[in-house]
Coordinates of C-alpha atoms in Angstrom, one line a residue:
X219 CA 78.8 193.4 149.5
X220 CA 80.2 192.5 146.3
X221 CA 82.1 195.9 145.9
X222 CA 83.7 195.3 149.4
X223 CA 84.7 191.9 148.6
X224 CA 88.3 191.7 147.0
X225 CA 89.6 188.8 145.0
X226 CA 93.4 187.9 144.6
X227 CA 94.1 188.2 140.8
X228 CA 96.3 185.2 139.6
X229 CA 97.6 187.4 136.8
X230 CA 98.7 190.4 138.7
X231 CA 99.4 188.8 141.9
X232 CA 97.9 191.9 143.7
X233 CA 94.5 192.3 145.5
X234 CA 92.0 194.0 143.3
X235 CA 88.3 194.7 143.3
X236 CA 86.1 192.1 141.3
X237 CA 85.4 194.8 138.6
X238 CA 89.1 195.6 138.2
X239 CA 90.2 192.0 138.2
X240 CA 87.8 191.0 135.5
X241 CA 88.7 193.8 133.2
X242 CA 92.5 192.9 133.3
X243 CA 91.5 189.1 133.0
X244 CA 89.4 189.8 129.9
X245 CA 92.2 191.9 128.2
X246 CA 94.9 189.2 128.9
X247 CA 92.6 186.2 128.0
X248 CA 91.4 188.0 124.9
X249 CA 94.9 188.5 123.6
X250 CA 95.7 185.0 124.5
X251 CA 92.8 183.6 123.1
X252 CA 93.3 185.7 119.8
X253 CA 96.8 184.1 119.5
X254 CA 95.4 180.8 120.3
X255 CA 92.6 181.2 117.8
X256 CA 95.2 182.3 115.0
X257 CA 97.4 179.4 115.8
X258 CA 94.6 176.8 115.7
X259 CA 93.3 178.3 112.3
X260 CA 96.5 178.3 110.8
X261 CA 97.0 174.8 111.9
X262 CA 93.6 173.7 110.5
X263 CA 94.2 175.4 107.3
X264 CA 97.6 173.6 106.8
X265 CA 96.1 170.4 107.6
X266 CA 93.2 170.9 105.1
X267 CA 95.7 172.0 102.3
X268 CA 97.8 168.9 102.8
X269 CA 94.7 166.6 102.9
X270 CA 93.4 168.5 99.8
X271 CA 96.7 167.9 97.9
X272 CA 96.9 164.2 98.8
X273 CA 93.0 163.7 97.9
X274 CA 93.1 165.4 94.7
X275 CA 95.9 163.0 93.4
X276 CA 94.0 160.0 94.5
X277 CA 90.7 161.2 93.2
X278 CA 92.1 162.3 90.0
X279 CA 93.6 158.8 89.4
X280 CA 90.5 157.2 90.4
X281 CA 88.4 159.8 88.3
X282 CA 89.8 159.3 84.9
X283 CA 91.2 155.7 84.9
X284 CA 88.9 152.5 84.4
X285 CA 89.2 150.3 87.2
X286 CA 90.1 146.8 86.3
X287 CA 89.4 143.8 88.5
X288 CA 91.6 140.7 88.6
X289 CA 90.5 138.4 85.9
X290 CA 89.1 141.0 83.7
X291 CA 89.6 141.1 80.1
X292 CA 90.3 144.4 78.4
X293 CA 91.5 145.7 75.1
X294 CA 94.7 147.6 75.0
X295 CA 92.9 150.7 74.0
X296 CA 91.1 150.5 77.4
X297 CA 94.4 151.5 79.1
X298 CA 94.4 154.8 77.2
X299 CA 93.1 157.5 79.5
X300 CA 92.7 160.0 76.9
X301 CA 90.0 158.0 75.1
X302 CA 88.3 157.2 78.3
X303 CA 88.1 160.9 79.2
X304 CA 86.7 161.7 75.7
X305 CA 84.1 159.2 76.2
X306 CA 83.3 160.4 79.6
X307 CA 83.0 164.0 78.3
X308 CA 80.7 162.7 75.3
X309 CA 78.5 160.9 77.8
X310 CA 78.3 163.9 80.1
X311 CA 75.9 165.9 77.8
X312 CA 73.6 163.0 76.8
X313 CA 70.0 163.1 77.9
X314 CA 68.3 160.3 79.8
X315 CA 66.5 157.5 78.3
X316 CA 63.7 158.3 75.7
X317 CA 60.2 158.5 77.1
X318 CA 58.7 156.7 74.1
X319 CA 59.7 153.4 72.4
X320 CA 61.5 154.3 69.3
X321 CA 60.4 150.9 67.6
X322 CA 56.9 151.9 68.3
X323 CA 57.2 155.6 67.2
X324 CA 58.9 154.3 63.9
X325 CA 56.5 151.5 63.4
X326 CA 59.4 148.9 63.2
X327 CA 59.6 145.3 64.6
X328 CA 62.8 144.8 66.4
X329 CA 62.8 141.2 65.2
X330 CA 62.6 142.0 61.7
X331 CA 65.6 144.4 62.0
X332 CA 68.3 141.8 63.0
X333 CA 70.1 142.4 59.5
X334 CA 70.3 146.3 60.4
X335 CA 73.6 146.0 62.7
X336 CA 74.1 149.8 62.8
X337 CA 70.5 150.2 64.3
X338 CA 71.1 147.4 66.8
X339 CA 74.4 148.6 67.7
X340 CA 72.8 151.7 69.5
X341 CA 71.1 149.4 71.9
X342 CA 74.4 147.5 72.7
X343 CA 77.2 148.8 75.2
X344 CA 80.9 149.3 74.3
X345 CA 81.7 146.1 75.8
X346 CA 79.0 144.4 73.7
X347 CA 76.2 143.9 76.2
X348 CA 72.6 144.5 75.4
X349 CA 71.5 147.7 77.3
X350 CA 68.7 147.4 79.9
X351 CA 65.2 149.0 79.3
X352 CA 66.0 151.7 81.5
X353 CA 68.6 152.9 79.2
X354 CA 67.0 152.2 75.9
X355 CA 63.4 153.2 76.9
X356 CA 61.8 150.2 75.0
X357 CA 58.8 148.5 76.3
X358 CA 59.2 145.0 77.8
X359 CA 57.9 143.3 74.6
X360 CA 60.3 145.3 72.2
X361 CA 63.2 144.7 74.6
X362 CA 62.8 141.0 74.5
X363 CA 62.5 141.1 70.5
X364 CA 65.5 143.3 70.4
X365 CA 67.5 140.9 72.6
X366 CA 66.5 138.0 70.2
X367 CA 67.4 140.2 67.2
X368 CA 70.9 141.0 68.6
X369 CA 71.5 137.3 69.2
X370 CA 70.6 136.5 65.6
X371 CA 72.8 139.1 64.4
X372 CA 75.6 137.9 66.4
X373 CA 75.0 134.3 65.3
X374 CA 75.2 135.4 61.7
X375 CA 78.3 137.2 62.3
X376 CA 77.0 140.6 61.6
X377 CA 77.7 141.9 65.0
X378 CA 80.6 141.4 67.4
X379 CA 79.7 139.9 70.9
X380 CA 82.7 141.4 72.5
X381 CA 82.5 145.2 71.7
X382 CA 80.4 147.6 70.0
X383 CA 82.4 148.5 66.7
X384 CA 80.4 149.1 63.6
X385 CA 83.3 149.7 61.2
X386 CA 83.0 146.6 59.2
X387 CA 84.9 146.5 55.9
X388 CA 83.1 144.1 53.4
X389 CA 85.6 143.1 50.6

C-alpha cells in the first residue's frame, strides 16, 4: 500500500515514490545541515574566542592586583604588582597549618617569649594582625598566651602594630 502511495516532493516539485523522495530529501537536508552546522560552529567559536579575550584581561587584572576598598589604608608598596605576585608565588608552595603546637613541641611558654619579636612575627600577618588558630596550629591556650605576648611586645615598642616588618636597626 505504501509503495503505491505517491507523495509530492517539495524539493523537486515532481511526483515521486516515498523511498525516492526520502533519499533526495536526506541528501539535500544533509548538505544544508552540514553547512548550517559549520556556520553555527564557526559562530560559536568566534563568540567563545571573543569572550575568552575579554575575560582574560579582566581576570588578569583581578588575579594579580590587590583589591582596595574605599576607606582602606595602604602602603605605597601595596600598589606594586610585582611584589604582590612574588608574595603569591611564595605563598603557593606553603603547606597548611602545622598539626602540632610548635610551642608545646619546643617546650616554650608563649607568654615568656614577648621579647622575642622575630619568633612572634611568624604568628602575625603582613598587615600586623595576629593569625587565627587555623593558620598557626596552636592550641587555644597557647593562642591566648601568644596574643597577650604580641600585645605586650607592641606596647613595649618591639613590634609594629600596622605591619609585619622585622628589620629593626637599633643604633
